[in-house]
Coordinates of C-alpha atoms in Angstrom, one line a residue:
M25 CA 47.6 16.5 1.7
A26 CA 46.5 13.9 4.6
R27 CA 46.9 10.3 4.3
M28 CA 43.8 8.8 3.7
I29 CA 43.2 5.0 4.4
P30 CA 41.7 3.7 2.3
T31 CA 43.1 5.4 -0.8
L32 CA 40.1 5.8 -3.2
D33 CA 40.8 6.8 -6.8
A34 CA 38.2 8.8 -8.3
Q35 CA 36.0 5.9 -9.6
T36 CA 35.9 4.1 -6.2
L37 CA 35.1 7.0 -4.6
A38 CA 32.3 7.9 -6.8
A39 CA 30.9 4.3 -5.6
V40 CA 30.9 5.4 -1.9
S41 CA 26.9 5.6 -1.6
S42 CA 27.0 8.8 0.7
A43 CA 27.4 11.8 -1.3
A44 CA 28.3 13.5 2.2
E45 CA 31.0 11.2 2.9
R46 CA 32.3 11.6 -0.7
E47 CA 32.7 15.5 0.0
V48 CA 34.0 15.2 3.5
Y49 CA 36.6 12.7 2.2
R50 CA 37.8 15.0 -0.7
A51 CA 37.9 17.8 2.0
M52 CA 40.0 16.0 4.6
R53 CA 42.4 14.5 1.7
D54 CA 42.9 18.2 0.2
N55 CA 43.0 20.4 3.2
L56 CA 44.8 18.3 6.0
P57 CA 48.4 18.2 6.3
S58 CA 50.5 15.2 5.1
S59 CA 51.2 14.6 8.9
V60 CA 47.7 13.6 9.6
W61 CA 46.3 10.4 8.6
V62 CA 42.7 9.9 8.0
L63 CA 40.9 6.3 8.1
H64 CA 37.5 6.2 6.4
G65 CA 34.8 4.0 7.4
L66 CA 36.8 2.1 10.1
S67 CA 35.1 -0.7 11.9
L68 CA 35.6 -1.1 15.8
L69 CA 34.7 -3.2 18.4
A70 CA 33.1 -1.6 21.6
K71 CA 32.9 -2.8 25.1
T72 CA 29.3 -2.5 26.6
R73 CA 28.2 -2.1 30.3
D74 CA 28.4 -6.0 30.9
G75 CA 31.7 -6.6 29.2
A76 CA 30.4 -7.9 25.9
L77 CA 31.8 -6.5 22.4
R78 CA 29.7 -5.0 19.9
D79 CA 30.3 -4.1 16.1
L80 CA 30.4 -0.2 15.4
E81 CA 31.9 1.6 12.2
A82 CA 33.2 5.3 12.3
D83 CA 32.8 7.5 9.6
F84 CA 36.2 9.2 9.7
V85 CA 38.9 9.0 12.3
V86 CA 41.8 11.6 12.3
F87 CA 45.2 10.5 13.8
D88 CA 47.2 13.7 14.4
R89 CA 50.9 13.2 15.6
D90 CA 50.9 16.1 17.7
Q91 CA 47.2 16.8 18.4
G92 CA 45.8 13.4 19.2
L93 CA 42.9 11.6 17.6
L94 CA 39.5 13.0 16.5
V95 CA 36.4 10.8 15.5
V96 CA 34.1 12.6 12.9
E97 CA 30.5 11.6 12.1
V98 CA 28.8 12.6 9.2
K99 CA 25.4 13.2 8.1
G100 CA 24.0 14.5 4.7
G101 CA 20.9 16.3 3.8
G102 CA 18.7 18.2 6.1
V103 CA 19.2 17.1 9.9
S104 CA 16.8 18.0 12.7
F105 CA 16.9 17.4 16.5
D106 CA 14.2 17.8 19.0
P107 CA 15.1 18.5 22.5
R108 CA 11.6 17.6 23.9
T109 CA 12.2 14.0 22.7
S110 CA 16.3 13.8 22.1
E111 CA 15.1 12.4 18.6
W112 CA 17.4 13.4 15.5
H113 CA 15.8 13.0 12.0
S114 CA 17.1 13.4 8.8
I115 CA 14.7 15.3 6.2
D116 CA 15.0 13.9 2.6
R117 CA 14.5 16.2 -0.9
H118 CA 10.8 15.2 -0.4
R119 CA 10.8 16.7 3.3
N120 CA 9.9 13.6 4.7
R121 CA 11.3 12.8 8.1
H122 CA 13.3 9.7 8.8
E123 CA 14.5 8.8 12.6
I124 CA 18.3 8.5 12.9
K125 CA 20.7 8.0 15.8
D126 CA 22.3 10.6 17.6
P127 CA 25.4 11.5 15.5
F128 CA 27.2 12.8 18.2
A129 CA 26.5 9.8 20.5
Q130 CA 27.7 7.7 17.6
A131 CA 30.9 9.5 17.2
R132 CA 31.8 9.4 21.1
R133 CA 31.2 5.5 20.8
A134 CA 33.4 5.1 18.3
M135 CA 35.9 7.3 19.8
Y136 CA 36.0 5.3 23.0
A137 CA 36.1 2.1 20.8
V138 CA 39.3 3.5 19.4
L139 CA 40.6 4.3 22.8
Y140 CA 40.0 0.6 23.8
T141 CA 41.8 -0.7 20.8
L142 CA 44.8 1.4 21.4
K143 CA 44.7 0.4 25.2
E144 CA 44.6 -3.5 24.1
E145 CA 47.6 -2.9 21.6
G146 CA 50.9 -4.3 22.9
R147 CA 53.1 -2.7 20.7
W148 CA 53.8 0.9 22.3
P149 CA 57.3 1.4 22.8
S150 CA 56.7 2.0 26.9
G151 CA 54.4 -1.1 27.0
R152 CA 51.0 0.7 27.0
A153 CA 49.3 3.5 25.3
P154 CA 49.9 7.3 26.2
R155 CA 47.2 9.4 27.4
L156 CA 45.8 10.9 24.0
V157 CA 43.8 14.1 23.4
A158 CA 40.4 12.4 22.3
A159 CA 38.2 14.4 20.6
H160 CA 34.7 13.7 18.7
G161 CA 32.5 15.9 16.6
A162 CA 29.9 15.7 13.6
L163 CA 29.9 17.3 10.0
F164 CA 26.3 18.1 8.5
P165 CA 27.9 19.1 4.8
D166 CA 24.7 20.4 3.5
L167 CA 23.6 22.6 6.3
V168 CA 24.7 26.3 6.4
D169 CA 23.4 27.1 9.7
V170 CA 24.1 24.3 12.3
G171 CA 23.4 26.6 15.6
S172 CA 20.0 24.8 15.8
L173 CA 21.6 21.6 16.5
V174 CA 23.3 22.7 19.7
R175 CA 22.1 21.3 22.9
P176 CA 23.2 20.8 26.4
G177 CA 26.3 18.6 26.4
I178 CA 27.5 19.6 22.8
D179 CA 29.7 22.3 22.8
V180 CA 29.2 24.3 19.6
R181 CA 32.6 23.5 18.3
Q182 CA 31.8 19.9 17.8
I183 CA 29.1 21.1 14.8
G184 CA 30.3 21.5 11.4
G185 CA 28.7 22.7 8.8
A186 CA 29.3 23.5 4.7
G187 CA 31.3 26.2 6.0
A188 CA 33.7 23.9 8.2
L189 CA 34.7 22.3 4.7
E190 CA 36.0 25.2 3.3
D191 CA 38.8 25.1 6.0
L192 CA 38.7 21.8 7.8
S193 CA 42.2 22.1 9.0
K194 CA 41.3 25.1 11.1
W195 CA 37.8 23.5 12.5
C196 CA 39.7 20.1 13.3
A197 CA 42.4 22.2 15.2
T198 CA 39.7 24.3 17.1
L199 CA 38.0 20.7 18.0
F200 CA 41.3 19.5 19.4
A201 CA 41.8 22.5 21.6
A202 CA 38.4 22.5 23.0
F203 CA 38.9 18.7 24.1
R204 CA 42.8 19.4 25.2
G205 CA 41.5 22.0 27.6
E206 CA 39.4 19.2 29.4
Q207 CA 41.9 16.5 29.3
A208 CA 44.8 17.6 31.5
G209 CA 48.4 15.9 30.5
A210 CA 46.9 14.5 27.4
G211 CA 49.0 14.7 24.2
G212 CA 49.6 13.7 20.7
L213 CA 50.6 10.5 19.2
G214 CA 54.2 11.3 18.3
S215 CA 56.4 9.5 16.0
A216 CA 56.4 6.2 17.7
G217 CA 52.7 6.4 18.2
M218 CA 52.1 7.0 14.6
Q219 CA 54.1 3.8 13.9
V220 CA 51.5 1.7 16.3
I221 CA 48.7 3.4 14.2
D222 CA 50.4 2.4 11.1
Q223 CA 50.8 -1.4 11.8
L224 CA 47.5 -1.7 13.7
F225 CA 44.8 0.0 11.2
C226 CA 46.9 0.8 8.1
R227 CA 48.8 -2.5 7.1
P228 CA 47.5 -3.7 3.6
V229 CA 45.2 -6.7 3.9
V230 CA 43.7 -8.1 0.7
V231 CA 40.1 -8.8 0.3
Q232 CA 37.5 -9.4 -2.0
A233 CA 35.5 -6.3 -3.2
P234 CA 32.3 -6.8 -1.4
L235 CA 29.2 -7.7 -4.0
A236 CA 27.7 -4.2 -3.0
L237 CA 30.3 -2.5 -4.8
A238 CA 29.9 -4.6 -8.1
I239 CA 26.3 -4.3 -7.8
R240 CA 26.4 -0.3 -7.4
R241 CA 28.8 -0.4 -10.4
E242 CA 26.7 -2.4 -12.7
A243 CA 23.7 -0.2 -11.7
R244 CA 25.1 2.9 -13.1
R245 CA 25.0 1.6 -16.4
Q246 CA 21.5 -0.2 -16.0
V247 CA 19.7 3.0 -14.9
E248 CA 20.6 4.8 -17.9
L249 CA 18.4 4.8 -21.2
T250 CA 19.8 3.4 -24.1
V251 CA 20.3 5.0 -27.4
R252 CA 17.3 3.2 -28.8
Q253 CA 15.3 3.7 -25.8
A254 CA 15.7 7.5 -25.9
L255 CA 14.6 7.7 -29.6
V256 CA 11.6 5.5 -28.3
L257 CA 10.7 8.0 -25.8
R258 CA 11.2 11.0 -28.1
S259 CA 9.0 9.5 -30.9
L260 CA 6.2 8.6 -28.3
S261 CA 5.9 12.4 -27.4
R262 CA 4.6 12.8 -30.8
Q263 CA 1.9 9.7 -30.7
R264 CA -1.8 10.2 -29.8
H265 CA -2.2 6.2 -29.6
A266 CA 0.7 3.9 -29.5
L267 CA 1.9 0.2 -28.4
V268 CA 5.4 0.1 -27.1
A269 CA 6.5 -3.9 -26.7
G270 CA 9.6 -5.0 -25.3
G271 CA 10.4 -8.5 -23.3
A272 CA 11.8 -8.4 -19.7
G273 CA 14.1 -5.8 -18.7
T274 CA 13.8 -3.4 -21.7
G275 CA 12.8 -0.6 -19.5
K276 CA 9.0 -0.4 -20.2
T277 CA 7.9 0.7 -16.7
L278 CA 10.8 3.1 -16.9
L279 CA 9.7 4.6 -20.1
A280 CA 5.8 4.6 -19.0
L281 CA 6.9 6.4 -16.0
E282 CA 8.7 8.9 -17.7
Q283 CA 6.1 9.5 -20.8
A284 CA 3.5 9.9 -17.9
R285 CA 5.6 12.4 -16.2
D286 CA 6.0 14.3 -19.3
F287 CA 2.4 14.5 -20.1
A288 CA 2.0 16.0 -16.3
R289 CA 4.8 18.3 -16.8
K290 CA 2.5 19.8 -19.4
G291 CA -0.5 20.1 -17.5
L292 CA -2.4 17.0 -18.9
R293 CA -4.6 15.2 -16.4
T294 CA -2.7 12.1 -16.5
A295 CA -2.9 8.2 -15.3
L296 CA -0.3 5.9 -14.9
L297 CA -2.1 2.2 -14.5
C298 CA -0.6 -1.3 -14.3
F299 CA -2.1 -4.6 -13.8
S300 CA -0.1 -5.8 -10.6
R301 CA -0.9 -4.7 -7.3
P302 CA 2.7 -4.4 -6.1
L303 CA 3.7 -2.7 -9.3
G304 CA 1.0 -0.1 -8.6
K305 CA 2.2 0.4 -5.2
F306 CA 5.7 1.1 -6.8
L307 CA 4.1 3.5 -9.4
E308 CA 2.6 5.2 -6.7
R309 CA 5.7 5.7 -4.6
Q310 CA 7.2 7.5 -7.5
N311 CA 4.5 10.1 -7.8
S312 CA 5.0 13.2 -5.7
E313 CA 3.6 16.6 -5.2
D314 CA 5.6 17.6 -8.1
F315 CA 3.1 15.8 -10.3
A316 CA -0.4 16.8 -8.8
C317 CA -2.1 15.9 -12.2
L318 CA -0.7 12.4 -12.2
T319 CA -2.6 9.4 -11.0
T320 CA -0.6 6.5 -10.3
C321 CA -1.8 3.1 -9.1
S322 CA -3.2 -0.5 -10.6
F323 CA -6.3 -0.8 -12.7
H324 CA -8.2 -2.3 -10.2
K325 CA -7.7 0.2 -7.7
L326 CA -8.6 3.1 -10.1
A327 CA -11.9 1.0 -10.5
Y328 CA -12.3 0.5 -7.0
D329 CA -12.0 4.5 -6.1
W330 CA -14.1 5.3 -9.0
I331 CA -16.8 2.7 -7.8
E332 CA -16.6 4.0 -4.1
R333 CA -16.8 7.5 -5.3
A334 CA -20.1 6.6 -7.5
K335 CA -21.6 5.0 -4.0
R336 CA -20.6 8.3 -2.2
E337 CA -21.3 10.8 -4.1
H338 CA -24.3 9.6 -6.1
N339 CA -25.8 6.7 -3.8
W340 CA -25.4 4.2 -6.5
D341 CA -23.5 1.2 -6.5
P342 CA -21.7 0.6 -9.9
L343 CA -20.5 -3.0 -8.9
T344 CA -23.7 -4.1 -7.8
H345 CA -25.3 -3.1 -11.4
A346 CA -22.2 -4.8 -13.0
R347 CA -23.1 -8.1 -11.3
E348 CA -26.8 -7.9 -12.1
E349 CA -26.2 -7.4 -15.8
H350 CA -23.1 -9.9 -15.9
P351 CA -24.2 -12.7 -13.3
N352 CA -22.1 -15.6 -14.1
A353 CA -18.7 -13.4 -14.8
D354 CA -15.4 -13.1 -13.3
H355 CA -15.2 -10.6 -10.5
Y356 CA -11.8 -9.0 -11.6
D357 CA -12.1 -9.7 -15.4
T358 CA -15.7 -8.1 -15.9
H359 CA -17.4 -7.0 -12.8
M360 CA -14.7 -4.5 -11.5
P361 CA -14.3 -3.2 -15.1
M362 CA -17.7 -2.9 -15.9
G363 CA -18.1 -1.3 -12.6
L364 CA -15.6 1.6 -13.5
A365 CA -17.7 1.9 -17.0
Y366 CA -20.9 2.6 -15.3
A367 CA -19.0 4.9 -12.7
S368 CA -17.9 7.1 -15.6
E369 CA -21.8 7.5 -16.6
V370 CA -22.2 9.4 -13.2
I371 CA -18.5 10.9 -12.5
E372 CA -17.5 13.8 -15.2
D373 CA -13.8 13.7 -14.5
R374 CA -11.6 12.6 -17.5
F375 CA -8.0 12.0 -18.6
D376 CA -6.0 13.9 -21.2
A377 CA -3.6 10.9 -21.1
L378 CA -3.7 7.3 -20.1
V379 CA -0.5 5.4 -20.0
V380 CA -0.8 1.9 -19.2
D381 CA 2.2 -0.6 -18.2
E382 CA 1.7 -4.6 -18.4
G383 CA -1.0 -4.3 -21.2
Q384 CA -0.7 -8.0 -21.9
D385 CA -2.2 -8.7 -18.4
L386 CA -5.5 -6.5 -18.4
P387 CA -8.6 -8.4 -19.7
P388 CA -10.6 -7.0 -22.7
D389 CA -13.3 -5.5 -20.3
A390 CA -10.7 -3.4 -18.5
W391 CA -9.8 -1.7 -22.4
F392 CA -13.5 -0.8 -22.8
A393 CA -13.7 1.1 -19.4
L394 CA -10.3 2.8 -20.0
Q395 CA -11.4 4.3 -23.3
L396 CA -14.5 5.7 -21.7
L397 CA -11.8 7.9 -19.2
L398 CA -10.5 9.8 -22.2
T399 CA -11.7 13.4 -22.4
D400 CA -11.4 12.8 -26.2
A401 CA -11.3 9.4 -27.8
E402 CA -9.2 10.7 -30.8
E403 CA -7.2 13.6 -29.4
S404 CA -6.4 12.0 -25.8
R405 CA -2.9 10.3 -25.4
F406 CA -3.2 6.6 -25.3
L407 CA 0.0 4.5 -24.9
I408 CA 0.1 1.0 -24.0
F409 CA 3.3 -0.5 -23.0
Y410 CA 3.3 -4.8 -23.1
D411 CA 5.5 -7.7 -22.9
P412 CA 5.3 -9.8 -26.7
N413 CA 6.3 -13.1 -24.8
Q414 CA 4.0 -15.3 -26.6
A415 CA 5.4 -18.2 -24.4
V416 CA 4.1 -16.4 -21.6
Y417 CA 0.8 -14.4 -22.7
G418 CA -0.1 -15.9 -25.6
D419 CA -2.6 -14.1 -28.6
R420 CA -3.2 -10.1 -27.4
S421 CA -5.5 -9.3 -30.3
H422 CA -7.7 -7.7 -27.6
L423 CA -5.5 -4.7 -27.1
P424 CA -7.4 -1.7 -28.3
I425 CA -4.5 0.0 -30.5
T426 CA -4.0 -1.7 -34.0
K427 CA -1.0 0.2 -34.8
A428 CA 2.0 -1.6 -35.2
P429 CA 4.2 -1.5 -31.8
F430 CA 7.5 0.3 -31.3
L431 CA 9.8 -2.5 -30.5
L432 CA 12.3 -2.1 -27.5
V433 CA 15.0 -4.5 -28.2
E434 CA 17.8 -4.0 -25.8
N435 CA 17.9 -5.6 -22.3
C436 CA 19.2 -3.1 -20.1
R437 CA 18.3 -4.3 -16.5
N438 CA 20.3 -7.5 -16.5
T439 CA 23.6 -8.7 -16.9
R440 CA 24.0 -11.2 -19.5
P441 CA 24.1 -14.6 -17.7
I442 CA 20.6 -13.6 -16.0
H443 CA 19.2 -12.3 -19.6
E444 CA 20.0 -15.7 -21.0
A445 CA 19.0 -17.7 -18.2
A446 CA 15.3 -15.9 -18.5
Y447 CA 15.1 -15.8 -22.1
R448 CA 15.1 -19.4 -22.3
H449 CA 11.6 -19.2 -21.6
Y450 CA 10.8 -16.2 -24.1
K451 CA 9.2 -16.7 -27.4
G452 CA 9.0 -13.3 -29.5
D453 CA 10.7 -10.6 -31.3
A454 CA 14.4 -10.8 -30.8
I455 CA 15.7 -9.0 -27.5
D456 CA 19.7 -8.2 -27.6
P457 CA 21.4 -9.1 -24.3
P458 CA 23.0 -6.5 -22.1
D459 CA 26.7 -5.9 -22.7
I460 CA 27.3 -6.3 -18.8
E461 CA 28.8 -9.4 -18.4
G462 CA 28.5 -9.7 -14.7
A463 CA 28.7 -13.0 -12.5
G464 CA 27.3 -16.5 -13.5
I465 CA 23.9 -17.9 -12.0
E466 CA 24.6 -20.0 -8.9
L467 CA 22.6 -23.4 -8.2
I468 CA 22.0 -24.2 -4.7
K469 CA 20.9 -27.8 -4.8
E470 CA 19.2 -29.2 -1.4
P471 CA 16.9 -32.1 -0.7
T472 CA 14.4 -30.4 1.1
P473 CA 12.3 -27.3 1.6
V474 CA 14.0 -27.5 5.4
H475 CA 17.6 -27.9 4.0
Q476 CA 16.9 -25.2 1.4
A477 CA 15.3 -22.5 4.0
R478 CA 18.5 -23.0 6.0
V479 CA 20.8 -22.4 3.2
I480 CA 18.7 -19.4 2.1
R481 CA 18.9 -17.8 5.3
R482 CA 22.8 -18.3 5.8
L483 CA 23.1 -17.1 2.1
V484 CA 21.0 -13.8 3.1
G485 CA 23.1 -13.2 6.3
R486 CA 26.3 -13.4 4.4
L487 CA 25.2 -10.8 1.4
V488 CA 24.0 -8.8 4.2
T489 CA 26.9 -8.7 6.9
T490 CA 30.1 -9.8 4.7
E491 CA 28.8 -8.4 1.3
K492 CA 27.3 -5.0 2.4
V493 CA 24.3 -5.6 0.5
A494 CA 21.5 -3.6 1.5
P495 CA 18.3 -6.0 2.7
E496 CA 15.9 -4.1 0.7
Q497 CA 17.7 -4.9 -2.7
I498 CA 17.4 -8.5 -1.8
A499 CA 14.3 -10.7 -2.7
V500 CA 13.7 -14.1 -2.3
L501 CA 10.9 -15.3 -5.1
L502 CA 9.0 -18.6 -4.9
C503 CA 8.3 -20.1 -8.1
G504 CA 6.0 -22.8 -8.6
R505 CA 2.9 -24.0 -6.7
H506 CA 2.4 -24.1 -2.9
S507 CA 4.5 -21.3 -1.6
R508 CA 2.8 -21.6 2.1
G509 CA 5.2 -24.6 3.0
R510 CA 8.6 -23.0 2.0
V511 CA 7.3 -19.7 3.5
A512 CA 7.0 -21.6 6.8
A513 CA 10.1 -23.4 6.3
L514 CA 12.0 -20.2 5.9
Q515 CA 10.5 -18.6 9.1
Q516 CA 11.3 -21.9 11.1
A517 CA 14.8 -21.2 9.8
G518 CA 15.1 -18.1 11.6
R519 CA 16.3 -14.6 11.0
P520 CA 19.0 -14.0 8.9
S521 CA 22.2 -12.0 10.3
G522 CA 21.7 -8.5 9.9
A523 CA 17.8 -8.4 8.4
C524 CA 14.4 -9.9 9.1
W525 CA 11.9 -11.5 6.3
S526 CA 9.1 -9.2 5.0
H527 CA 6.5 -11.3 3.5
E528 CA 4.9 -9.5 0.6
Q529 CA 5.4 -6.3 2.1
L530 CA 7.3 -4.1 0.0
W531 CA 10.4 -1.5 1.1
V532 CA 10.4 -2.4 4.8
P533 CA 13.8 -1.2 6.2
G534 CA 15.9 -3.5 7.0
A535 CA 13.8 -6.6 5.6
V536 CA 14.3 -9.0 3.0
L537 CA 11.1 -9.4 0.9
V538 CA 9.7 -12.7 0.5
D539 CA 7.1 -13.2 -2.4
T540 CA 6.1 -15.0 -5.3
A541 CA 7.8 -14.4 -8.6
H542 CA 4.0 -13.8 -10.1
R543 CA 3.4 -11.0 -7.6
F544 CA 7.0 -9.4 -8.1
K545 CA 6.1 -9.1 -11.8
G546 CA 7.2 -5.6 -13.0
L547 CA 9.5 -4.9 -10.2
E548 CA 13.1 -5.7 -9.7
A549 CA 16.0 -6.3 -7.0
A550 CA 20.0 -6.1 -7.2
A551 CA 19.8 -9.6 -5.9
V552 CA 17.2 -12.4 -6.0
I553 CA 16.9 -15.7 -4.8
L554 CA 14.6 -17.9 -6.8
W555 CA 13.3 -20.9 -4.8
L556 CA 11.8 -23.6 -7.0
H557 CA 9.1 -25.9 -5.8
D558 CA 9.7 -29.4 -6.0
T559 CA 6.9 -30.0 -8.7
V560 CA 8.2 -26.9 -10.9
D561 CA 7.6 -27.6 -14.5
A562 CA 9.3 -25.9 -17.2
N563 CA 6.1 -25.6 -19.2
R564 CA 3.2 -25.1 -16.4
D565 CA 5.2 -22.3 -14.7
V566 CA 6.8 -20.9 -17.7
A567 CA 5.4 -17.5 -16.6
D568 CA 7.0 -17.8 -13.2
L569 CA 10.1 -18.7 -14.4
Y570 CA 10.4 -16.2 -17.0
V571 CA 9.5 -13.5 -14.6
G572 CA 11.3 -14.9 -11.6
L573 CA 14.6 -15.1 -13.3
S574 CA 14.4 -11.7 -15.1
R575 CA 13.7 -9.5 -11.7
A576 CA 17.5 -9.8 -10.7
R577 CA 19.7 -6.9 -12.1
S578 CA 22.9 -8.3 -11.0
R579 CA 23.3 -11.2 -8.9
L580 CA 20.8 -14.3 -9.1
W581 CA 20.8 -17.7 -7.1
V582 CA 18.3 -20.6 -8.2
V583 CA 17.5 -22.8 -5.1
G584 CA 15.5 -26.2 -5.1
A585 CA 16.0 -30.0 -4.9
P586 CA 18.3 -31.5 -7.7
H587 CA 15.6 -32.8 -9.8
A588 CA 13.5 -29.5 -9.8
L589 CA 16.6 -27.7 -11.4
K590 CA 17.1 -30.5 -14.0
R591 CA 13.5 -30.4 -14.7
I592 CA 13.8 -26.8 -16.0
G593 CA 17.1 -27.1 -17.7
L594 CA 19.6 -25.9 -14.7
N595 CA 21.8 -28.4 -13.5

């Protein structure tokens, strides 16, 4: 059994984000001899041509006393290489292609970085590093046939697929032999060399576990449906019409999505709708070719699509008709819903099931229009999920279903400190706090938006570079009026280390979202920075505070002037 650095127990190994790296870690640990040391996730410094240093990370570095050193890059999932463009792509389970770095170039750069580190080390018995056999290759644990990845400059022996993991010792020995033949006079590390490796790479260093690891551990519990929610889901499958009520974090969107998918699996033409546009985009991302009869979008997008279809197919504009019939009404509250209702008079399509999230936000005329879209008013499935927080949403007597709601009473998204902060602004049926203790909320007091923006930039940089939190898991949410000034201050403060800003654009790779708390309703992020305006008021801005505080799954920072924090009860 090889010596693994770091030594990961089953629980810690399970937290490694890459399933492929977990599989290779186990294979190296169990298949390589005790004379071999394997370093996983080794951070390195590489010299560029102009003499500058840059950071690199090697997936696995194998130090063999007799053979030399071997650097292995690991790529999971499907992988393709286009020899015409020299581009590499990963292929996810939906068969979407994502451009990735050349794994062999990554391994080669990391190999030279290890050699550079060894050369600079002054602890060698002879005063300088011996000439070592240095090899590099790539493992693709999810591929059976790796022959298509062969290209000029890459020996087929450098490529390992699923079969290589069955006898990893043999694959490594073959790779060492291939490079030894090209490196005359090079050899292994020897006992003295292994001692240098031990002192250089393996000596204990006490560090705090990165925040990303704690977030992953908490997330494993947060994504599971509670027993109560599972009972509700089973009960819903037997209901024609039903209301489901729950505060922030109780899993309404998760349940709505799963119920809509269940209807679609049964062959029912189903629409899963919501109010906010960002949440509508999130729901659209969850839909796939596996659910061809499932429509997912915001209510107003559905209305727009049907209105445009009526114009295109029947040369008639239902929206113009709605404006003529209701000349002084609101565009979104009345004209769009009534335009959808009029469009349904000429479009024959109907839904066998409607599932609506954020039901508390839809205007009364929307419910009138939606009921016209049902195949059968009595027999079709119609489920409405809503937040019963009277402090924010007030009376919801306009909901078209009058039955008593199913109540979701457990917060399964937030940690306890985040729950307690958010539910100060909640009034309604009691919601049980989660049993995930988590870290406390951190308050950052700075006098002006310029100072606040600088602190936020530094905080995000630390989360990304030191705490290893992916930028896409972080959101900066603006609470209170006048968001433009704070956005401008953030842009003036500059980009955070390791990331960039994305204003109102969700899921931009390598970017931290900056948006208003209001627009982010229904969504969540592992880490949220809630940025208060100087004039924030606990009564006037109760909706933004309730939404913004409850969006964070694991970590929450609240940034603002001292008097603003005090005004909302955080000081």
